[in-house]
Amino acid sequence: MTDLLIRGGLVVDGTGAPARTADVAVGHGRIEAVGDLAGLTAARVVAAGGRLVCPGFVDVHSHSDLALLSNPEAHSKIRQGVTTEVLGNCGLGVSPLPPQTDAAALRAAVGFIDVDPALAWPWRTLADYQETLAAARPAVNTLSLVGHLPLRAAVTGFADRPATPGERARMSDLLARALDEGAAGLSTGLIYAPACYADEAELTALATVVARYGRIFAWHLRDYADGLLTSVAQAVRVSEASGCRTQISHLTAVGRRNWGTVAEALRLIEAADADVRADVYPYLAGSANLSQLLPGWAHDGGEPAMRARLRDPRVRDRIRAAWAGRWWAWPDVLVEGRPLGGEDEALDLIAEHGNGVAMVAFGRSEDDLLAALAHPAVVIGSDGFALDPDGPTGRGTPHPRSYGCYPRLLHHYVGQGRLTIEEAVRKCTGAPAELLGLSGLSGLLRPGAAADLLVLDLETIEDLSSFTHPHRYPAGVDLVVVNGTVVIDDGDHTGARPGRVQRPLMEVTT
Ligand SMILES: [Zn+2]
């Protein structure tokens, strides 16, 4: 007798292979068999006729580093079918925090992911952070990238200047230690201070360390607007120079005058003499700190210095001048679900709240999104957080991707015939697991794989989270199983928290 038997579902296994009707047996936390399992008995049988059975979604682009400590049930992620989250994206990491780091300054710098101000940060190393996370027992599996911001905060502080060769070596040492401890790779966020002050020599030095471990380097590019292609070219160049596998984060082109450049960016990726891929989420708006719109020099010295500077009318004039050719229109920038009135309101908000103001910015094209979604090198990542509408993380008006990314892909883009179900599932499961360099069966619905799997109703699946009312769970996610334990049962959270802190396979070359 096995633990769980899912009978008669339409199985899509995450490889891109055609869907087929089959039974799935789960026991001892693993998938035991897939096929015609008539005659097999189980402690629990789920009739899945007419429904989709697929691997759990591997969210390669998550910012739940702190959210999961506050919301270990991982409500907004697990309820859309995410069973693994890759933390630490966009350079916005929370470790390592060696003694010389000004932890308060780093916390302000990564304000975008600081969703629960009541949380303590008791860790120093990445291993310490992962211990804290494991003790919180999240419902989802996690992997962690090392953020470029903590590396720079530890070594160069918050000054607007490139690192010296000695400082590059010290950052490389910190990075290597975190990779030894099991980090999945490195991420940078070249719009976020102090990572935005890094030059290409620094990026190449860090990429070379990542390459030695065979891990991934995820890039929030310096510019997704007028400089998109230059920025993609830089990531490709660093990847080629270092041999580092590279993931371009949330590939998009912002600002109407840049529409159409995503196809050109994809051609640069294809032409790369290196393994370069990208992630994307299926929305026509992005989200980041409002302060990210400021020119880099305005962040010199960290958040308190930036806020003080914004009270100086001459500084405001310089920023207004820098904004003269901006790609965005103010009414397309929402704060708390409301369009901004103009630059004065934006500057006042940043001066008052620093990096703690999140914006949602429109200005993307559906054609660009479709080009990214259709490309085989592009996988899905939510760029969101695990939020709980009833807890401290349920405040404000965040981007709806934290609740609806994956159901939106299935309802809107598969539903309209833009992607096949097999390809969509591959982009959410097998492809991101492969990008991360996880073991062969990760992200697949195959005998022997960890039993992270979903039963979805494709007739009713839909994201119900909107830009004005984001804190809403999707419809159509019937059953979510993590490591063989049912977490979402008939659409409701069972309270189970069976996730594991995962580390990539240890393969180090010297
Ligand atoms: Zn991100």
mmCIF file of C-alpha atoms and ligand atoms in Angstrom, residues 61-63 88-92 112-113 188 192 220 224 249-250 279 281 287-288 382-385 401, ligand 1:
data_model
loop_
_atom_site.group_PDB
_atom_site.id
_atom_site.type_symbol
_atom_site.label_atom_id
_atom_site.label_comp_id
_atom_site.label_asym_id
_atom_site.label_seq_id
_atom_site.Cartn_x
_atom_site.Cartn_y
_atom_site.Cartn_z
ATOM 1 C CA HIS A 61 12.907 34.366 -9.151
ATOM 2 C CA SER A 62 11.666 34.914 -5.620
ATOM 3 C CA HIS A 63 12.152 37.579 -2.961
ATOM 4 C CA GLY A 88 18.077 36.166 -2.948
ATOM 5 C CA ASN A 89 17.364 37.485 -6.436
ATOM 6 C CA CYS A 90 18.159 40.935 -7.868
ATOM 7 C CA GLY A 91 21.198 41.326 -5.584
ATOM 8 C CA LEU A 92 18.820 41.774 -2.642
ATOM 9 C CA PHE A 112 12.080 46.228 -1.090
ATOM 10 C CA ILE A 113 12.138 42.715 0.416
ATOM 11 C CA THR A 188 23.228 41.167 -8.830
ATOM 12 C CA TYR A 192 20.217 48.953 -6.473
ATOM 13 C CA HIS A 220 18.917 42.326 -12.677
ATOM 14 C CA TYR A 224 15.641 47.685 -19.023
ATOM 15 C CA SER A 249 16.199 38.429 -14.624
ATOM 16 C CA HIS A 250 12.689 39.428 -15.722
ATOM 17 C CA ASP A 279 13.262 34.503 -16.607
ATOM 18 C CA TYR A 281 6.662 36.908 -15.378
ATOM 19 C CA SER A 287 7.584 46.524 -9.322
ATOM 20 C CA ALA A 288 10.586 47.784 -7.352
ATOM 21 C CA SER A 382 7.348 35.361 -10.272
ATOM 22 C CA ASP A 383 9.690 38.065 -8.879
ATOM 23 C CA GLY A 384 7.239 38.015 -5.960
ATOM 24 C CA PHE A 385 6.993 37.227 -2.255
ATOM 25 C CA ARG A 401 2.470 38.479 -9.262
HETATM 26 ZN ZN ZN B 1 13.564 40.555 -8.546
#
